[in-house]
Amino acid sequence: MLTLEEANRACQKAIDDKNPDGYYAENERFHHLIYKQSGNSFLEQEALKLHKNLKPYRRQQLRLRGRMQQSMAEHEAIVDALRNGCPDQAANALRSHVAVQGEKFHSLMKSLKAAAE
């Protein structure tokens, strides 16, 4: 089974290759591993549903300037906290990562609305 660190290295390789579509796929695997390894099947299923509903928007937000690198830095903070056995730090890093995605999603929706007007 793929480890979170291996999934994160695959994300970094996609960035190094300047491949946003590859990063999107590897990022999805990274997130799915977190859901799976949460040990909470209800949470995993709910997160997967939300992930599926937001899928078209998540791909677009990765095209925003610097977002892949920012996302990668957020992943590193998550993996480091987990590796070091710091659950509170990992939880904060995960919350921050999700909050940033929400902010980027809001910015994307705003820009699409402005472009349509």
mmCIF file with all atom_site columns, C-alpha atoms in Angstrom:
data_model
loop_
_atom_site.group_PDB
_atom_site.id
_atom_site.type_symbol
_atom_site.label_atom_id
_atom_site.label_alt_id
_atom_site.label_comp_id
_atom_site.label_asym_id
_atom_site.label_entity_id
_atom_site.label_seq_id
_atom_site.pdbx_PDB_ins_code
_atom_site.Cartn_x
_atom_site.Cartn_y
_atom_site.Cartn_z
_atom_site.occupancy
_atom_site.B_iso_or_equiv
_atom_site.pdbx_formal_charge
_atom_site.auth_seq_id
_atom_site.auth_comp_id
_atom_site.auth_asym_id
_atom_site.auth_atom_id
_atom_site.pdbx_PDB_model_num
ATOM 1   C CA . MET A 1 1   ? 0.000   0.000  0.000   1.00 0.00 ? 1   MET A CA 1
ATOM 2   C CA . LEU A 1 2   ? 1.199   3.488  -0.872  1.00 0.00 ? 2   LEU A CA 1
ATOM 3   C CA . THR A 1 3   ? 2.372   5.544  2.108   1.00 0.00 ? 3   THR A CA 1
ATOM 4   C CA . LEU A 1 4   ? 1.528   9.187  2.667   1.00 0.00 ? 4   LEU A CA 1
ATOM 5   C CA . GLU A 1 5   ? 5.192   10.090 2.220   1.00 0.00 ? 5   GLU A CA 1
ATOM 6   C CA . GLU A 1 6   ? 5.311   8.258  -1.131  1.00 0.00 ? 6   GLU A CA 1
ATOM 7   C CA . ALA A 1 7   ? 2.135   10.013 -2.265  1.00 0.00 ? 7   ALA A CA 1
ATOM 8   C CA . ASN A 1 8   ? 3.649   13.329 -1.251  1.00 0.00 ? 8   ASN A CA 1
ATOM 9   C CA . ARG A 1 9   ? 6.849   12.600 -3.189  1.00 0.00 ? 9   ARG A CA 1
ATOM 10  C CA . ALA A 1 10  ? 4.699   11.869 -6.253  1.00 0.00 ? 10  ALA A CA 1
ATOM 11  C CA . CYS A 1 11  ? 3.066   15.288 -5.793  1.00 0.00 ? 11  CYS A CA 1
ATOM 12  C CA . GLN A 1 12  ? 6.496   16.922 -5.679  1.00 0.00 ? 12  GLN A CA 1
ATOM 13  C CA . LYS A 1 13  ? 7.579   15.079 -8.836  1.00 0.00 ? 13  LYS A CA 1
ATOM 14  C CA . ALA A 1 14  ? 4.537   16.462 -10.676 1.00 0.00 ? 14  ALA A CA 1
ATOM 15  C CA . ILE A 1 15  ? 5.510   19.976 -9.573  1.00 0.00 ? 15  ILE A CA 1
ATOM 16  C CA . ASP A 1 16  ? 9.107   19.380 -10.665 1.00 0.00 ? 16  ASP A CA 1
ATOM 17  C CA . ASP A 1 17  ? 7.780   18.182 -14.029 1.00 0.00 ? 17  ASP A CA 1
ATOM 18  C CA . LYS A 1 18  ? 5.542   21.304 -14.261 1.00 0.00 ? 18  LYS A CA 1
ATOM 19  C CA . ASN A 1 19  ? 2.576   18.979 -14.661 1.00 0.00 ? 19  ASN A CA 1
ATOM 20  C CA . PRO A 1 20  ? -0.590  20.426 -13.057 1.00 0.00 ? 20  PRO A CA 1
ATOM 21  C CA . ASP A 1 21  ? -2.714  17.488 -14.255 1.00 0.00 ? 21  ASP A CA 1
ATOM 22  C CA . GLY A 1 22  ? -0.241  15.039 -12.738 1.00 0.00 ? 22  GLY A CA 1
ATOM 23  C CA . TYR A 1 23  ? -0.219  17.028 -9.513  1.00 0.00 ? 23  TYR A CA 1
ATOM 24  C CA . TYR A 1 24  ? -4.002  16.988 -9.457  1.00 0.00 ? 24  TYR A CA 1
ATOM 25  C CA . ALA A 1 25  ? -4.047  13.173 -9.705  1.00 0.00 ? 25  ALA A CA 1
ATOM 26  C CA . GLU A 1 26  ? -1.302  12.682 -7.122  1.00 0.00 ? 26  GLU A CA 1
ATOM 27  C CA . ASN A 1 27  ? -2.877  15.262 -4.809  1.00 0.00 ? 27  ASN A CA 1
ATOM 28  C CA . GLU A 1 28  ? -6.120  13.317 -5.002  1.00 0.00 ? 28  GLU A CA 1
ATOM 29  C CA . ARG A 1 29  ? -4.297  10.127 -3.978  1.00 0.00 ? 29  ARG A CA 1
ATOM 30  C CA . PHE A 1 30  ? -2.650  12.006 -1.096  1.00 0.00 ? 30  PHE A CA 1
ATOM 31  C CA . HIS A 1 31  ? -6.031  13.220 0.175   1.00 0.00 ? 31  HIS A CA 1
ATOM 32  C CA . HIS A 1 32  ? -7.687  9.836  -0.239  1.00 0.00 ? 32  HIS A CA 1
ATOM 33  C CA . LEU A 1 33  ? -4.911  8.236  1.827   1.00 0.00 ? 33  LEU A CA 1
ATOM 34  C CA . ILE A 1 34  ? -5.533  10.731 4.626   1.00 0.00 ? 34  ILE A CA 1
ATOM 35  C CA . TYR A 1 35  ? -9.248  9.966  4.538   1.00 0.00 ? 35  TYR A CA 1
ATOM 36  C CA . LYS A 1 36  ? -8.555  6.215  4.595   1.00 0.00 ? 36  LYS A CA 1
ATOM 37  C CA . GLN A 1 37  ? -5.954  6.410  7.335   1.00 0.00 ? 37  GLN A CA 1
ATOM 38  C CA . SER A 1 38  ? -8.196  8.542  9.550   1.00 0.00 ? 38  SER A CA 1
ATOM 39  C CA . GLY A 1 39  ? -9.619  5.298  10.892  1.00 0.00 ? 39  GLY A CA 1
ATOM 40  C CA . ASN A 1 40  ? -13.113 6.745  10.691  1.00 0.00 ? 40  ASN A CA 1
ATOM 41  C CA . SER A 1 41  ? -15.065 5.164  7.838   1.00 0.00 ? 41  SER A CA 1
ATOM 42  C CA . PHE A 1 42  ? -17.962 7.622  8.190   1.00 0.00 ? 42  PHE A CA 1
ATOM 43  C CA . LEU A 1 43  ? -15.578 10.585 7.932   1.00 0.00 ? 43  LEU A CA 1
ATOM 44  C CA . GLU A 1 44  ? -13.830 8.916  4.997   1.00 0.00 ? 44  GLU A CA 1
ATOM 45  C CA . GLN A 1 45  ? -17.112 8.454  3.085   1.00 0.00 ? 45  GLN A CA 1
ATOM 46  C CA . GLU A 1 46  ? -18.280 12.017 3.792   1.00 0.00 ? 46  GLU A CA 1
ATOM 47  C CA . ALA A 1 47  ? -14.914 13.450 2.730   1.00 0.00 ? 47  ALA A CA 1
ATOM 48  C CA . LEU A 1 48  ? -14.988 11.395 -0.476  1.00 0.00 ? 48  LEU A CA 1
ATOM 49  C CA . LYS A 1 49  ? -18.479 12.705 -1.293  1.00 0.00 ? 49  LYS A CA 1
ATOM 50  C CA . LEU A 1 50  ? -17.396 16.295 -0.758  1.00 0.00 ? 50  LEU A CA 1
ATOM 51  C CA . HIS A 1 51  ? -14.197 15.679 -2.707  1.00 0.00 ? 51  HIS A CA 1
ATOM 52  C CA . LYS A 1 52  ? -16.239 14.331 -5.628  1.00 0.00 ? 52  LYS A CA 1
ATOM 53  C CA . ASN A 1 53  ? -18.611 17.316 -5.614  1.00 0.00 ? 53  ASN A CA 1
ATOM 54  C CA . LEU A 1 54  ? -15.757 19.828 -5.603  1.00 0.00 ? 54  LEU A CA 1
ATOM 55  C CA . LYS A 1 55  ? -13.616 17.959 -8.135  1.00 0.00 ? 55  LYS A CA 1
ATOM 56  C CA . PRO A 1 56  ? -14.120 20.340 -11.104 1.00 0.00 ? 56  PRO A CA 1
ATOM 57  C CA . TYR A 1 57  ? -13.227 23.357 -8.998  1.00 0.00 ? 57  TYR A CA 1
ATOM 58  C CA . ARG A 1 58  ? -10.242 21.778 -7.294  1.00 0.00 ? 58  ARG A CA 1
ATOM 59  C CA . ARG A 1 59  ? -8.563  21.189 -10.655 1.00 0.00 ? 59  ARG A CA 1
ATOM 60  C CA . GLN A 1 60  ? -8.990  24.829 -11.625 1.00 0.00 ? 60  GLN A CA 1
ATOM 61  C CA . GLN A 1 61  ? -7.660  26.261 -8.373  1.00 0.00 ? 61  GLN A CA 1
ATOM 62  C CA . LEU A 1 62  ? -4.404  24.356 -8.858  1.00 0.00 ? 62  LEU A CA 1
ATOM 63  C CA . ARG A 1 63  ? -3.816  26.459 -11.965 1.00 0.00 ? 63  ARG A CA 1
ATOM 64  C CA . LEU A 1 64  ? -3.713  29.636 -9.875  1.00 0.00 ? 64  LEU A CA 1
ATOM 65  C CA . ARG A 1 65  ? -0.220  31.058 -9.752  1.00 0.00 ? 65  ARG A CA 1
ATOM 66  C CA . GLY A 1 66  ? 1.827   29.439 -7.014  1.00 0.00 ? 66  GLY A CA 1
ATOM 67  C CA . ARG A 1 67  ? -1.011  27.249 -5.716  1.00 0.00 ? 67  ARG A CA 1
ATOM 68  C CA . MET A 1 68  ? 0.701   23.914 -6.434  1.00 0.00 ? 68  MET A CA 1
ATOM 69  C CA . GLN A 1 69  ? 3.807   25.005 -4.518  1.00 0.00 ? 69  GLN A CA 1
ATOM 70  C CA . GLN A 1 70  ? 1.683   26.362 -1.671  1.00 0.00 ? 70  GLN A CA 1
ATOM 71  C CA . SER A 1 71  ? -0.316  23.138 -1.563  1.00 0.00 ? 71  SER A CA 1
ATOM 72  C CA . MET A 1 72  ? 2.918   21.154 -1.492  1.00 0.00 ? 72  MET A CA 1
ATOM 73  C CA . ALA A 1 73  ? 4.228   23.190 1.454   1.00 0.00 ? 73  ALA A CA 1
ATOM 74  C CA . GLU A 1 74  ? 0.960   22.500 3.264   1.00 0.00 ? 74  GLU A CA 1
ATOM 75  C CA . HIS A 1 75  ? 1.327   18.773 2.524   1.00 0.00 ? 75  HIS A CA 1
ATOM 76  C CA . GLU A 1 76  ? 4.875   18.846 3.913   1.00 0.00 ? 76  GLU A CA 1
ATOM 77  C CA . ALA A 1 77  ? 3.626   20.390 7.163   1.00 0.00 ? 77  ALA A CA 1
ATOM 78  C CA . ILE A 1 78  ? 0.968   17.669 7.448   1.00 0.00 ? 78  ILE A CA 1
ATOM 79  C CA . VAL A 1 79  ? 3.391   14.817 6.743   1.00 0.00 ? 79  VAL A CA 1
ATOM 80  C CA . ASP A 1 80  ? 6.050   16.243 9.078   1.00 0.00 ? 80  ASP A CA 1
ATOM 81  C CA . ALA A 1 81  ? 3.561   16.561 11.929  1.00 0.00 ? 81  ALA A CA 1
ATOM 82  C CA . LEU A 1 82  ? 2.331   13.001 11.415  1.00 0.00 ? 82  LEU A CA 1
ATOM 83  C CA . ARG A 1 83  ? 5.879   11.635 11.107  1.00 0.00 ? 83  ARG A CA 1
ATOM 84  C CA . ASN A 1 84  ? 6.866   13.391 14.340  1.00 0.00 ? 84  ASN A CA 1
ATOM 85  C CA . GLY A 1 85  ? 3.841   12.080 16.221  1.00 0.00 ? 85  GLY A CA 1
ATOM 86  C CA . CYS A 1 86  ? 2.301   15.526 16.771  1.00 0.00 ? 86  CYS A CA 1
ATOM 87  C CA . PRO A 1 87  ? -1.461  15.002 16.358  1.00 0.00 ? 87  PRO A CA 1
ATOM 88  C CA . ASP A 1 88  ? -2.444  18.559 17.342  1.00 0.00 ? 88  ASP A CA 1
ATOM 89  C CA . GLN A 1 89  ? 0.058   20.022 14.893  1.00 0.00 ? 89  GLN A CA 1
ATOM 90  C CA . ALA A 1 90  ? -1.178  17.635 12.175  1.00 0.00 ? 90  ALA A CA 1
ATOM 91  C CA . ALA A 1 91  ? -4.800  18.597 12.870  1.00 0.00 ? 91  ALA A CA 1
ATOM 92  C CA . ASN A 1 92  ? -3.945  22.301 12.661  1.00 0.00 ? 92  ASN A CA 1
ATOM 93  C CA . ALA A 1 93  ? -2.005  21.791 9.422   1.00 0.00 ? 93  ALA A CA 1
ATOM 94  C CA . LEU A 1 94  ? -4.919  19.833 7.928   1.00 0.00 ? 94  LEU A CA 1
ATOM 95  C CA . ARG A 1 95  ? -7.443  22.508 8.970   1.00 0.00 ? 95  ARG A CA 1
ATOM 96  C CA . SER A 1 96  ? -5.241  25.215 7.520   1.00 0.00 ? 96  SER A CA 1
ATOM 97  C CA . HIS A 1 97  ? -4.871  23.289 4.258   1.00 0.00 ? 97  HIS A CA 1
ATOM 98  C CA . VAL A 1 98  ? -8.644  22.922 3.929   1.00 0.00 ? 98  VAL A CA 1
ATOM 99  C CA . ALA A 1 99  ? -9.222  26.593 4.842   1.00 0.00 ? 99  ALA A CA 1
ATOM 100 C CA . VAL A 1 100 ? -6.791  27.731 2.151   1.00 0.00 ? 100 VAL A CA 1
ATOM 101 C CA . GLN A 1 101 ? -8.589  25.586 -0.409  1.00 0.00 ? 101 GLN A CA 1
ATOM 102 C CA . GLY A 1 102 ? -11.861 27.215 0.620   1.00 0.00 ? 102 GLY A CA 1
ATOM 103 C CA . GLU A 1 103 ? -10.335 30.680 0.191   1.00 0.00 ? 103 GLU A CA 1
ATOM 104 C CA . LYS A 1 104 ? -8.933  29.765 -3.237  1.00 0.00 ? 104 LYS A CA 1
ATOM 105 C CA . PHE A 1 105 ? -12.298 28.318 -4.228  1.00 0.00 ? 105 PHE A CA 1
ATOM 106 C CA . HIS A 1 106 ? -14.022 31.553 -3.196  1.00 0.00 ? 106 HIS A CA 1
ATOM 107 C CA . SER A 1 107 ? -11.501 33.620 -5.198  1.00 0.00 ? 107 SER A CA 1
ATOM 108 C CA . LEU A 1 108 ? -11.962 31.379 -8.222  1.00 0.00 ? 108 LEU A CA 1
ATOM 109 C CA . MET A 1 109 ? -15.756 31.707 -8.086  1.00 0.00 ? 109 MET A CA 1
ATOM 110 C CA . LYS A 1 110 ? -15.449 35.472 -7.757  1.00 0.00 ? 110 LYS A CA 1
ATOM 111 C CA . SER A 1 111 ? -13.161 35.719 -10.781 1.00 0.00 ? 111 SER A CA 1
ATOM 112 C CA . LEU A 1 112 ? -15.430 33.480 -12.874 1.00 0.00 ? 112 LEU A CA 1
ATOM 113 C CA . LYS A 1 113 ? -18.447 35.606 -11.942 1.00 0.00 ? 113 LYS A CA 1
ATOM 114 C CA . ALA A 1 114 ? -16.566 38.812 -12.855 1.00 0.00 ? 114 ALA A CA 1
ATOM 115 C CA . ALA A 1 115 ? -15.513 37.310 -16.197 1.00 0.00 ? 115 ALA A CA 1
ATOM 116 C CA . ALA A 1 116 ? -19.122 36.383 -16.991 1.00 0.00 ? 116 ALA A CA 1
ATOM 117 C CA . GLU A 1 117 ? -20.410 39.908 -16.327 1.00 0.00 ? 117 GLU A CA 1
#
